[in-house]
XYZ file of C-alpha atoms in Angstrom:
731
model
C -84.125 -100.961 -129.272
C -85.692 -98.809 -131.964
C -83.317 -94.964 -131.446
C -81.893 -93.119 -134.462
C -79.635 -94.600 -136.454
C -77.349 -91.110 -138.117
C -74.729 -93.829 -139.266
C -76.628 -95.145 -142.001
C -79.940 -92.842 -142.541
C -78.344 -90.946 -145.467
C -77.647 -94.400 -147.315
C -80.498 -96.074 -146.016
C -82.594 -92.710 -147.809
C -80.406 -92.755 -150.964
C -82.093 -96.287 -151.822
C -84.904 -95.090 -151.053
C -84.715 -92.280 -153.387
C -83.685 -94.866 -155.734
C -86.392 -96.961 -155.688
C -87.783 -96.948 -158.791
C -91.761 -98.039 -157.245
C -92.171 -94.948 -154.973
C -93.264 -91.736 -157.424
C -96.126 -94.762 -158.633
C -96.545 -95.526 -154.921
C -96.747 -92.030 -153.672
C -97.180 -89.981 -156.580
C -100.154 -91.539 -158.131
C -102.870 -91.070 -155.354
C -101.119 -87.678 -154.144
C -102.117 -86.603 -157.905
C -105.649 -87.586 -157.084
C -105.842 -86.002 -154.101
C -104.698 -82.529 -155.304
C -107.287 -82.981 -158.041
C -111.065 -83.655 -158.516
C -114.411 -84.832 -160.721
C -116.210 -81.470 -161.111
C -119.195 -83.319 -163.304
C -120.300 -81.676 -166.331
C -119.426 -78.142 -165.800
C -117.779 -74.491 -168.263
C -116.784 -76.111 -171.076
C -117.345 -79.933 -170.420
C -120.936 -78.606 -171.454
C -119.770 -77.499 -174.715
C -117.945 -80.725 -175.612
C -120.667 -82.958 -174.607
C -122.774 -81.555 -176.907
C -120.513 -81.579 -179.983
C -120.584 -85.011 -179.317
C -124.700 -84.924 -179.734
C -124.195 -82.885 -182.477
C -122.153 -84.945 -184.512
C -124.647 -87.826 -184.051
C -127.735 -86.510 -184.790
C -127.510 -82.709 -185.848
C -131.352 -82.442 -186.835
C -131.797 -81.897 -182.721
C -129.776 -78.028 -183.669
C -131.605 -76.962 -186.213
C -131.320 -72.912 -185.772
C -128.814 -73.384 -182.999
C -126.729 -70.080 -182.716
C -123.429 -72.346 -181.645
C -124.370 -75.308 -184.564
C -126.023 -72.481 -187.092
C -122.300 -70.528 -189.055
C -119.303 -73.634 -187.865
C -118.549 -74.414 -183.634
C -115.077 -75.536 -182.835
C -115.412 -79.368 -183.662
C -113.975 -78.630 -186.855
C -110.359 -76.685 -185.202
C -109.919 -80.327 -183.568
C -110.993 -83.952 -183.347
C -112.054 -84.167 -179.168
C -115.285 -85.067 -180.099
C -114.323 -88.544 -182.128
C -112.333 -89.207 -179.393
C -115.156 -88.154 -176.103
C -117.759 -90.249 -178.990
C -115.863 -93.396 -177.969
C -117.035 -92.769 -173.951
C -121.065 -92.076 -175.104
C -120.728 -95.830 -176.816
C -119.652 -97.680 -173.707
C -120.755 -95.393 -171.043
C -124.017 -94.179 -170.178
C -123.209 -90.383 -170.926
C -123.155 -89.321 -166.835
C -120.279 -92.194 -166.848
C -118.457 -91.540 -169.878
C -118.009 -88.213 -169.214
C -116.463 -89.702 -165.582
C -113.897 -91.445 -166.411
C -112.550 -89.627 -169.956
C -111.692 -87.318 -167.171
C -109.970 -89.309 -165.073
C -108.429 -91.053 -167.546
C -107.160 -87.962 -169.195
C -105.788 -86.880 -165.546
C -104.223 -90.207 -165.492
C -102.937 -88.671 -168.739
C -101.080 -85.994 -167.475
C -99.489 -88.048 -164.493
C -97.893 -90.259 -166.040
C -96.424 -87.734 -167.979
C -95.236 -85.625 -165.544
C -94.123 -88.315 -164.163
C -92.519 -88.941 -166.979
C -91.735 -84.985 -167.877
C -89.586 -85.108 -164.592
C -87.830 -87.983 -164.854
C -86.077 -86.269 -167.793
C -85.651 -82.933 -166.499
C -83.674 -84.539 -163.786
C -82.154 -86.604 -166.394
C -80.932 -84.263 -168.595
C -79.576 -82.055 -165.905
C -77.944 -84.783 -164.242
C -79.630 -84.931 -160.743
C -81.335 -88.083 -160.977
C -81.257 -88.428 -157.492
C -83.804 -86.137 -156.222
C -86.520 -87.095 -159.125
C -88.878 -87.951 -155.980
C -88.668 -84.881 -153.395
C -88.634 -82.914 -157.449
C -91.605 -84.469 -158.274
C -93.989 -84.695 -155.546
C -93.226 -80.813 -155.004
C -93.637 -80.201 -158.799
C -97.456 -82.721 -158.306
C -97.667 -80.542 -154.706
C -97.621 -76.769 -156.571
C -100.341 -78.105 -159.933
C -102.802 -78.897 -157.094
C -106.194 -77.287 -157.435
C -106.106 -74.086 -155.875
C -102.809 -73.516 -155.545
C -101.670 -69.676 -156.243
C -101.173 -70.562 -159.921
C -102.913 -73.004 -161.502
C -105.280 -70.797 -163.399
C -105.156 -68.305 -165.715
C -107.892 -66.149 -166.399
C -110.748 -68.208 -166.444
C -109.743 -71.872 -167.001
C -106.812 -74.048 -164.760
C -104.250 -75.735 -166.386
C -105.609 -79.184 -165.137
C -109.369 -78.847 -164.971
C -111.647 -81.017 -163.483
C -113.249 -81.569 -166.042
C -113.485 -83.252 -169.949
C -112.602 -80.320 -172.054
C -109.424 -80.443 -174.742
C -106.915 -79.053 -173.253
C -106.823 -80.908 -170.046
C -105.754 -84.616 -173.387
C -103.837 -81.754 -174.973
C -101.789 -80.315 -172.054
C -100.575 -84.635 -171.068
C -99.418 -84.895 -174.510
C -97.480 -80.889 -174.142
C -95.906 -82.106 -170.981
C -94.981 -85.839 -173.047
C -93.706 -84.005 -175.534
C -91.408 -81.915 -173.083
C -90.324 -84.215 -171.740
C -89.153 -85.818 -174.979
C -87.282 -82.456 -175.586
C -85.629 -82.899 -172.778
C -84.274 -86.727 -173.722
C -83.536 -85.483 -176.928
C -85.847 -87.276 -178.811
C -87.291 -85.622 -182.302
C -89.572 -87.468 -184.198
C -90.985 -88.411 -180.461
C -91.224 -85.656 -179.088
C -92.861 -84.003 -182.596
C -95.635 -86.312 -183.046
C -96.489 -86.082 -178.962
C -96.741 -82.087 -180.034
C -98.551 -82.571 -182.699
C -101.067 -85.457 -181.301
C -101.685 -82.310 -178.014
C -102.120 -79.911 -181.198
C -104.497 -81.894 -182.955
C -106.250 -82.697 -179.816
C -106.299 -79.017 -178.408
C -104.308 -76.938 -180.703
C -103.569 -73.224 -178.786
C -102.473 -75.515 -175.823
C -100.131 -77.884 -177.102
C -99.148 -75.572 -180.395
C -97.819 -73.862 -178.390
C -94.625 -76.530 -177.985
C -93.965 -76.878 -181.996
C -91.746 -73.794 -182.284
C -89.489 -74.619 -178.990
C -89.402 -78.159 -180.917
C -88.421 -76.180 -184.186
C -85.669 -74.275 -182.551
C -84.649 -76.762 -180.231
C -83.360 -78.704 -182.795
C -83.322 -76.172 -185.977
C -81.565 -72.947 -183.875
C -81.827 -71.194 -187.638
C -84.980 -70.847 -188.031
C -85.138 -68.362 -184.693
C -83.822 -65.770 -186.147
C -86.911 -66.203 -189.467
C -89.874 -67.341 -186.834
C -88.548 -64.481 -184.301
C -89.405 -61.567 -186.598
C -92.178 -62.644 -188.400
C -93.650 -62.694 -185.210
C -92.514 -59.329 -184.305
C -94.466 -58.509 -188.188
C -97.710 -60.237 -188.304
C -99.291 -58.070 -185.657
C -98.865 -55.707 -188.783
C -101.005 -58.284 -190.814
C -104.576 -55.973 -189.353
C -103.870 -53.510 -192.273
C -104.881 -55.619 -194.530
C -107.924 -55.705 -192.731
C -109.464 -58.859 -194.709
C -111.084 -61.488 -192.913
C -108.648 -62.539 -189.064
C -105.976 -59.838 -190.501
C -108.499 -56.612 -189.869
C -109.365 -55.085 -186.496
C -111.761 -56.490 -183.496
C -114.525 -54.500 -183.923
C -115.564 -53.019 -180.532
C -119.412 -54.879 -180.695
C -118.033 -58.920 -181.925
C -117.806 -60.929 -178.757
C -116.692 -60.929 -174.979
C -112.834 -61.492 -176.835
C -112.009 -57.498 -176.571
C -114.339 -56.835 -173.177
C -113.182 -59.782 -171.194
C -109.675 -59.996 -171.923
C -108.232 -56.375 -172.545
C -104.910 -55.855 -172.305
C -103.926 -55.317 -168.499
C -100.928 -54.873 -166.769
C -102.484 -58.681 -165.192
C -102.683 -60.622 -168.017
C -99.280 -59.488 -169.426
C -97.829 -59.597 -166.022
C -97.196 -63.474 -165.806
C -95.794 -63.480 -169.418
C -92.952 -60.471 -168.237
C -91.179 -62.651 -166.213
C -91.903 -65.653 -167.699
C -89.885 -63.548 -170.810
C -86.968 -61.961 -167.707
C -87.141 -66.039 -165.626
C -85.733 -67.467 -168.922
C -84.200 -64.849 -171.223
C -81.863 -63.395 -167.608
C -82.609 -65.723 -164.481
C -81.666 -68.911 -165.951
C -79.120 -67.628 -168.024
C -77.320 -65.176 -164.894
C -77.513 -69.154 -162.620
C -76.579 -71.744 -163.731
C -73.770 -73.139 -167.147
C -75.669 -75.981 -167.660
C -75.026 -76.037 -171.441
C -77.940 -78.177 -172.129
C -80.226 -76.203 -169.866
C -78.742 -73.063 -171.466
C -80.713 -73.989 -174.804
C -83.663 -75.212 -173.576
C -83.928 -71.670 -171.142
C -83.468 -69.778 -175.081
C -85.825 -71.190 -176.451
C -87.933 -70.955 -174.296
C -87.251 -67.804 -174.115
C -87.736 -66.766 -177.877
C -91.060 -68.830 -177.671
C -92.666 -66.880 -174.762
C -91.135 -63.625 -175.768
C -93.044 -63.903 -179.119
C -96.302 -64.927 -177.454
C -95.786 -61.935 -174.141
C -95.150 -59.768 -178.204
C -98.301 -60.929 -179.619
C -100.155 -60.682 -175.758
C -99.208 -56.926 -175.999
C -98.855 -56.227 -179.967
C -101.715 -57.591 -181.580
C -103.864 -56.934 -178.645
C -103.590 -53.191 -178.092
C -104.582 -52.877 -181.871
C -107.789 -56.105 -181.808
C -106.033 -58.068 -184.341
C -108.617 -60.575 -184.849
C -106.877 -63.766 -185.421
C -104.398 -62.358 -182.182
C -107.378 -62.587 -180.757
C -108.864 -65.356 -181.229
C -106.034 -67.531 -180.744
C -106.136 -65.911 -177.357
C -101.853 -66.180 -177.099
C -102.583 -65.526 -173.214
C -102.676 -69.545 -173.095
C -99.072 -70.215 -173.100
C -98.997 -68.877 -169.697
C -99.407 -73.184 -169.161
C -95.865 -72.677 -170.780
C -94.451 -71.369 -168.040
C -96.007 -72.477 -165.061
C -95.120 -76.460 -166.022
C -91.603 -75.540 -166.729
C -90.845 -72.810 -163.922
C -90.789 -75.264 -160.812
C -88.869 -77.366 -161.841
C -85.699 -75.059 -163.512
C -86.138 -72.587 -160.206
C -85.886 -76.158 -158.098
C -82.347 -76.235 -159.963
C -81.101 -72.826 -159.869
C -81.255 -72.806 -156.030
C -80.096 -76.910 -156.485
C -76.916 -75.568 -158.592
C -76.672 -72.545 -155.611
C -75.754 -75.570 -152.738
C -73.694 -77.313 -155.416
C -72.100 -74.083 -155.546
C -70.951 -73.937 -151.499
C -70.761 -77.717 -151.057
C -66.952 -78.026 -153.002
C -66.061 -74.339 -152.519
C -67.220 -74.880 -148.692
C -67.485 -71.123 -148.133
C -70.993 -70.735 -147.249
C -72.025 -67.231 -147.535
C -75.690 -65.175 -149.068
C -75.246 -62.664 -151.721
C -77.062 -60.544 -153.358
C -77.985 -62.600 -155.765
C -79.421 -65.360 -153.758
C -81.557 -62.454 -152.171
C -82.361 -62.340 -156.272
C -82.572 -65.870 -156.782
C -84.813 -66.438 -153.828
C -87.601 -62.994 -154.414
C -87.979 -64.719 -158.205
C -89.265 -67.870 -156.693
C -91.641 -65.368 -154.502
C -92.379 -64.304 -157.278
C -93.259 -66.318 -159.867
C -94.421 -69.006 -156.489
C -97.135 -66.207 -155.240
C -100.270 -65.138 -157.075
C -99.949 -62.761 -159.776
C -98.596 -59.414 -159.506
C -95.253 -59.877 -157.813
C -94.137 -56.939 -159.363
C -92.019 -55.714 -156.398
C -89.970 -57.782 -155.910
C -89.202 -59.030 -158.905
C -88.631 -55.905 -159.850
C -86.039 -55.899 -157.184
C -84.535 -58.923 -157.490
C -83.499 -58.332 -161.283
C -82.416 -55.044 -159.852
C -80.007 -56.804 -157.506
C -78.415 -58.873 -160.407
C -77.953 -55.455 -162.061
C -75.591 -54.085 -159.584
C -72.637 -55.645 -158.369
C -72.856 -58.687 -155.861
C -72.613 -57.930 -152.393
C -72.527 -60.715 -149.492
C -75.345 -59.698 -146.444
C -75.687 -57.570 -144.223
C -78.034 -55.380 -141.901
C -77.537 -52.263 -145.186
C -78.818 -53.715 -147.301
C -81.699 -55.960 -145.778
C -82.573 -53.206 -144.799
C -82.912 -51.552 -148.397
C -84.640 -54.095 -149.627
C -87.312 -53.877 -146.430
C -87.113 -50.565 -147.635
C -87.603 -50.406 -151.556
C -90.461 -53.090 -150.431
C -92.494 -50.728 -147.912
C -92.327 -47.205 -150.103
C -93.268 -50.042 -153.274
C -96.436 -51.127 -150.364
C -97.209 -47.886 -149.304
C -97.251 -46.340 -153.191
C -99.563 -49.055 -153.924
C -102.075 -48.733 -150.789
C -102.502 -45.083 -151.456
C -103.110 -46.399 -155.362
C -106.071 -48.347 -154.250
C -107.407 -45.634 -151.978
C -107.495 -42.885 -154.927
C -109.219 -45.552 -156.949
C -111.843 -46.467 -154.269
C -112.679 -42.885 -154.247
C -112.824 -41.922 -157.329
C -109.327 -39.939 -157.634
C -108.442 -41.097 -161.076
C -108.883 -44.392 -163.145
C -106.076 -46.556 -164.707
C -107.367 -48.833 -167.527
C -104.270 -51.148 -167.164
C -105.268 -51.647 -163.168
C -107.699 -52.526 -161.186
C -109.287 -53.131 -157.930
C -108.629 -56.590 -157.601
C -104.936 -56.474 -159.294
C -103.160 -54.429 -156.735
C -104.949 -55.931 -153.736
C -103.615 -58.666 -154.294
C -100.452 -56.656 -155.079
C -101.037 -55.085 -151.833
C -100.664 -58.126 -150.351
C -98.360 -59.644 -151.851
C -96.778 -56.755 -150.669
C -97.613 -57.851 -147.445
C -96.353 -61.248 -146.858
C -92.956 -60.612 -149.121
C -92.178 -58.091 -146.000
C -93.349 -60.322 -143.160
C -90.420 -63.449 -144.195
C -87.932 -60.574 -144.923
C -88.667 -58.641 -141.619
C -88.052 -62.779 -140.033
C -84.909 -63.147 -141.848
C -83.197 -59.442 -140.226
C -84.165 -60.815 -137.051
C -83.188 -63.854 -137.598
C -80.197 -62.286 -138.924
C -79.594 -60.027 -135.844
C -80.393 -62.833 -133.302
C -77.709 -64.707 -134.443
C -75.713 -61.350 -134.595
C -76.094 -60.567 -130.763
C -75.567 -63.979 -129.350
C -72.089 -64.315 -131.726
C -70.792 -60.616 -131.376
C -70.398 -58.825 -128.043
C -69.818 -55.250 -129.619
C -73.233 -53.407 -130.867
C -75.884 -55.817 -128.909
C -78.152 -52.981 -127.935
C -77.837 -51.905 -131.721
C -79.439 -55.364 -132.832
C -81.293 -55.544 -129.881
C -83.929 -52.133 -131.199
C -83.602 -52.950 -134.343
C -85.156 -56.437 -133.474
C -87.516 -54.403 -131.460
C -88.933 -51.985 -134.159
C -89.313 -54.649 -136.333
C -91.521 -56.059 -134.557
C -93.720 -53.193 -133.803
C -93.596 -52.913 -137.264
C -95.090 -56.620 -137.885
C -97.966 -55.656 -135.150
C -98.910 -52.224 -136.377
C -97.590 -52.637 -140.726
C -99.605 -49.901 -141.298
C -96.770 -47.858 -140.990
C -95.251 -48.756 -143.780
C -92.258 -46.126 -143.320
C -91.472 -47.230 -139.640
C -87.868 -48.965 -141.369
C -87.142 -47.006 -144.200
C -87.289 -44.254 -140.608
C -85.101 -47.583 -139.273
C -82.682 -47.426 -142.424
C -82.052 -43.745 -142.902
C -80.637 -44.336 -138.906
C -78.684 -46.842 -139.360
C -76.855 -44.454 -142.658
C -76.646 -41.690 -140.291
C -75.580 -43.769 -136.530
C -73.073 -45.340 -139.639
C -71.767 -41.795 -141.045
C -73.560 -42.508 -144.490
C -75.734 -39.630 -144.741
C -76.062 -35.544 -142.529
C -78.797 -35.522 -139.590
C -80.492 -33.334 -142.578
C -81.174 -35.631 -144.064
C -82.047 -38.663 -141.629
C -84.086 -35.772 -139.552
C -85.844 -35.639 -143.867
C -86.947 -39.391 -143.352
C -88.301 -39.409 -139.965
C -90.255 -36.190 -140.703
C -91.448 -38.778 -143.842
C -91.867 -41.595 -141.777
C -93.728 -39.621 -138.662
C -95.917 -37.256 -141.083
C -97.219 -40.758 -143.496
C -97.600 -42.895 -139.640
C -99.176 -39.531 -138.562
C -101.587 -38.764 -140.911
C -102.320 -42.367 -143.517
C -102.598 -44.466 -141.974
C -106.425 -44.971 -142.160
C -107.285 -47.386 -144.979
C -103.829 -49.481 -145.110
C -104.031 -53.007 -144.388
C -103.196 -53.542 -140.722
C -103.032 -57.771 -141.589
C -99.033 -58.505 -142.036
C -99.436 -62.101 -142.461
C -102.256 -61.084 -144.726
C -100.921 -62.110 -148.462
C -100.392 -65.579 -147.038
C -101.504 -68.371 -149.023
C -104.145 -70.734 -147.271
C -104.619 -72.742 -150.621
C -101.319 -73.955 -149.667
C -102.304 -75.738 -146.357
C -104.804 -78.315 -147.760
C -102.032 -79.870 -150.245
C -99.392 -80.304 -147.020
C -102.156 -81.968 -145.274
C -101.623 -84.616 -147.880
C -98.211 -83.724 -147.833
C -98.081 -84.349 -143.898
C -98.358 -88.646 -144.313
C -95.542 -89.348 -147.443
C -92.737 -86.650 -144.356
C -93.849 -89.076 -142.035
C -94.016 -92.079 -144.373
C -90.053 -90.763 -145.238
C -88.993 -89.882 -141.303
C -88.993 -93.563 -140.653
C -85.655 -93.444 -142.377
C -83.501 -91.359 -139.234
C -85.249 -94.982 -137.066
C -83.041 -98.250 -136.842
C -86.344 -100.556 -137.941
C -86.100 -102.974 -140.343
C -86.636 -103.063 -144.225
C -89.553 -104.724 -143.928
C -90.902 -102.349 -141.714
C -89.109 -99.428 -143.492
C -91.966 -101.069 -146.633
C -94.324 -101.742 -144.950
C -95.242 -98.154 -143.510
C -94.326 -96.932 -146.647
C -97.359 -98.910 -148.533
C -99.587 -98.496 -145.535
C -98.846 -94.364 -146.637
C -99.820 -95.002 -150.378
C -103.576 -96.680 -149.131
C -103.820 -93.459 -146.378
C -104.035 -91.450 -150.145
C -105.856 -93.661 -151.373
C -107.815 -94.107 -149.767
C -108.610 -90.150 -149.765
C -107.882 -89.539 -152.876
C -111.018 -92.929 -153.334
C -113.389 -90.850 -151.602
C -112.862 -87.527 -151.920
C -112.812 -86.925 -156.243
C -116.179 -87.636 -156.944
C -116.908 -83.847 -155.804
C -121.064 -83.950 -157.846
C -122.942 -83.117 -155.012
C -125.999 -85.420 -154.929
C -128.079 -83.720 -157.078
C -125.701 -83.016 -159.617
C -125.261 -86.856 -160.281
C -129.597 -86.601 -159.785
C -129.447 -84.243 -162.530
C -126.812 -85.964 -165.353
C -128.661 -89.153 -164.782
C -131.295 -87.936 -165.846
C -128.720 -86.806 -169.740
C -128.608 -90.150 -171.128
C -132.913 -90.424 -171.546
C -132.578 -88.208 -174.050
C -128.977 -89.168 -175.962
C -131.115 -90.807 -178.444
C -133.641 -88.721 -178.743
C -134.302 -85.403 -177.343
C -137.416 -84.016 -176.002
C -140.499 -82.963 -178.503
C -138.581 -84.548 -181.189
C -141.911 -82.806 -182.983
C -140.531 -80.021 -183.328
C -138.007 -79.623 -185.985
C -136.513 -75.979 -185.499
C -135.660 -76.696 -182.288
C -133.988 -72.502 -183.003
C -137.383 -71.396 -181.930
C -137.802 -73.733 -178.447
C -137.813 -71.432 -174.813
C -137.021 -73.339 -172.261
C -137.634 -72.480 -168.496
C -137.785 -75.485 -166.261
C -136.553 -75.013 -162.409
C -134.096 -77.175 -161.368
C -129.664 -77.790 -162.018
C -129.608 -76.828 -165.683
C -132.729 -73.528 -165.283
C -130.189 -71.489 -166.981
C -128.631 -74.072 -169.673
C -131.131 -76.200 -172.082
C -129.328 -76.907 -174.103
C -127.150 -79.537 -172.236
C -130.226 -80.931 -169.983
C -131.873 -81.985 -172.721
C -128.806 -82.622 -175.567
C -131.019 -80.204 -177.913
C -130.908 -76.646 -179.416
C -132.587 -74.460 -177.933
C -133.402 -69.767 -179.043
C -130.902 -69.476 -175.874
C -129.251 -70.684 -173.391
C -126.158 -70.554 -171.198
C -123.947 -72.510 -173.648
C -124.650 -70.256 -176.403
C -122.073 -67.752 -176.785
C -119.048 -70.533 -176.577
C -117.676 -69.661 -179.573
C -118.796 -66.590 -180.300
C -115.325 -64.963 -180.110
C -114.942 -67.501 -182.899
C -117.683 -66.610 -186.261
C -119.342 -63.408 -185.335
C -122.809 -64.268 -187.390
C -123.304 -66.241 -183.792
C -122.659 -63.190 -181.901
C -124.468 -60.978 -184.112
C -127.292 -63.595 -183.750
C -127.097 -64.482 -180.194
C -126.957 -60.917 -179.391
C -129.506 -59.848 -180.831
C -131.589 -62.730 -179.361
C -130.558 -62.020 -175.786
C -131.616 -58.326 -175.992
C -135.252 -59.281 -177.253
C -135.096 -61.732 -174.329
C -133.680 -59.235 -171.358
C -135.251 -55.255 -173.463
C -137.763 -56.727 -176.318
C -136.072 -54.296 -178.454
C -132.741 -54.811 -179.963
C -129.253 -52.420 -178.424
C -125.929 -52.490 -177.963
C -126.125 -54.914 -175.414
C -123.085 -57.028 -174.989
C -123.472 -59.865 -172.706
C -121.275 -60.607 -169.568
C -120.365 -64.033 -168.421
C -123.060 -64.222 -165.786
C -125.181 -62.093 -166.982
C -127.519 -64.385 -168.624
C -128.050 -66.422 -165.543
C -128.532 -63.447 -163.201
C -131.592 -63.066 -165.125
C -133.038 -66.299 -165.336
C -133.320 -66.474 -161.719
C -133.216 -62.855 -160.744
C -136.961 -61.810 -163.302
C -138.034 -64.457 -164.836
C -138.496 -66.395 -161.821
C -141.197 -64.409 -161.585
C -144.731 -65.819 -163.647
C -145.486 -62.193 -165.010
C -142.024 -61.377 -166.479
C -141.815 -65.055 -167.943
C -145.173 -65.045 -169.408
C -144.753 -61.279 -170.814
C -141.157 -62.142 -172.674
C -142.975 -65.193 -174.054
C -145.415 -63.539 -175.073
C -143.089 -60.810 -176.823
C -141.124 -63.585 -178.267
C -144.645 -65.175 -180.106
C -145.778 -62.113 -181.602
C -142.373 -61.237 -183.034
C -142.104 -64.595 -184.597
C -138.957 -65.328 -183.212
C -140.380 -68.426 -180.998
C -143.373 -71.096 -181.815
C -143.150 -72.656 -178.420
C -141.791 -72.554 -175.348
C -140.684 -75.703 -172.665
C -141.189 -75.562 -168.993
C -141.765 -77.678 -166.566
C -144.428 -75.395 -164.797
C -148.262 -76.092 -165.728
C -149.159 -72.393 -166.845
C -153.223 -72.078 -167.766
C -152.831 -68.478 -169.365
C -150.428 -70.461 -172.258
C -152.070 -73.393 -174.297
C -150.821 -76.770 -173.585
C -149.887 -79.131 -176.414
C -147.826 -81.667 -174.685
C -145.893 -83.038 -172.205
C -143.364 -85.402 -171.389
C -142.775 -86.826 -167.149
C -139.176 -87.538 -165.937
C -139.891 -88.634 -163.523
C -142.791 -89.281 -160.586
C -142.226 -85.347 -159.821
C -142.010 -83.867 -162.534
C -143.742 -83.455 -165.343
C -142.149 -81.181 -168.196
C -145.073 -79.196 -170.443
C -144.636 -77.594 -174.047
C -146.573 -74.302 -175.069
C -147.350 -73.654 -178.585
C -147.575 -70.172 -179.725
C -150.608 -68.703 -181.173
C -148.683 -67.571 -184.404
C -146.912 -70.210 -184.151
C -146.320 -71.859 -188.095
C -144.568 -75.376 -186.805
């Protein structure tokens, strides 16, 4: 007979957690359920073209990204990627290269979590922490990205491999392996310097503590080198590339770096006495402080070198370290209660809760983090109704202020450059969600008081009723403030006059200032976590079998079945390419040895308009240079002449004259789809570019009788590509 076996549950469960195979049979399939392959997209096209350029550079003559240098000179990833070209077709090689990068990353993550739990001596919790880390870092989770790139990419790029080696290096640091950590970190740095490169100062600070002061001082002085006004030590001009335009110094840009500095500099030392973790936290604090300082001061000064290094990329370090470190801090607090047999909830624990919310939710959550810091600064207080309502009131006042700011920005009352609407809307949503969680906590506390105490039942029931009203009508943001004022007045802590003023403020706000406020208290709930939780459900079911008295063979069979189920989901859901994209990528192999129309030597004078998946990206479609393509601007932040050439060509295409127009991401794609799709505009631009000798040939799958056809190439039974020449062409 199967029944709940409480007597043997814990011993069996401990044995399960010590199983060395469990992280592999559950963790690996779960990881690939949450991470996928997206194809040769985004920066994967850059690395593909760099490989082709290394094989046959003649196909990129006068192609702007290769005319003045390219990013291939900053690492050896292209050589590694080229090995897959020798073994597979282009589409298959890209697929397996991405799979290899992600595989290296999950094994590095397993080693990383294992090393961390051994360092802080919680080895028993290795598997649960690993599974939590995999879910936390899953695709589309709240903090899986920064700006335009995700920490764990779904396509083949150097930073995917660099991150894997960086995580491996962090694991070696946890184990105090001096030379292994250095070798692995350097390997990751050679692959992508501005990813794994941030681990090198961390390595120095860990093994050579005396370097901390001089390196930090040098880092703080370094932004001033823009005063030299030579080469990279100069001010980044306003007319050079998207770097200063797509990544301005904003509240959102600096937010997570500020939190990282405060977390490792103040939160961790406050909640732990683990010497090894404190040492690591101090080193990480200094590295994050340098990154934050460079992002802020170097960015304000528009320091060329600092802009090109893109110091905001340091956030991956905070992303990787936060979850295990925060989990350990919570574990230490629980252990403290267990040893003292004294269970209580204080302002410090509330601070830790708010810190975790601020870190794990989509940025920014500045209000909650500010409250967390304030709670650490005041004398520790046990949880009570006044403290809870005071915190809720602070959240509501902050939320009301943010929503008022959003309203004024919408109506154009004023402009604040450090904020934008998307930042503020996310902040408002996060505040609503933490208010919901906090209100639920207060209601549970009041319910406990009602059940436990005979006195003040009416008061606590009234408080619960008002808070339920607030959950239903959250646009009345100051309602909890009025409630807090009433409690203070009821307990004779404030006079009636002050309470009356608070009441007038709350009533006035509710009557005159709610029409544009958010009415959904759960708007901030991160719905993207539902998918990872769906995949985690079979694991929970599989592990719950240990609550029952069943044979060991049945337990193993169930866990194996769970692993197989996850593996099936991972296998069938891994390749996220559409059938159309798969077909288009398969055609790329047609041009790996020789590009289309090879008789034209000057590839930079060929203008393409070929309908299909690559209508705006001819360089990738034909593995060759072109007059202009979507990937032409990639790398412009590093090479000013590349940007100037790219801007010149884009101005001619857009305006038929030179302007100080700086294209933003998506401008070219929109122009191709909205403007060049009209035949008269397309012919007009081709004729103009020919007339000023900017191009000598035009390539399209459209049969245009207005142009002189010189050659054709049959892609397949249904598509032919035509080569048209300019009447004044010299090539």
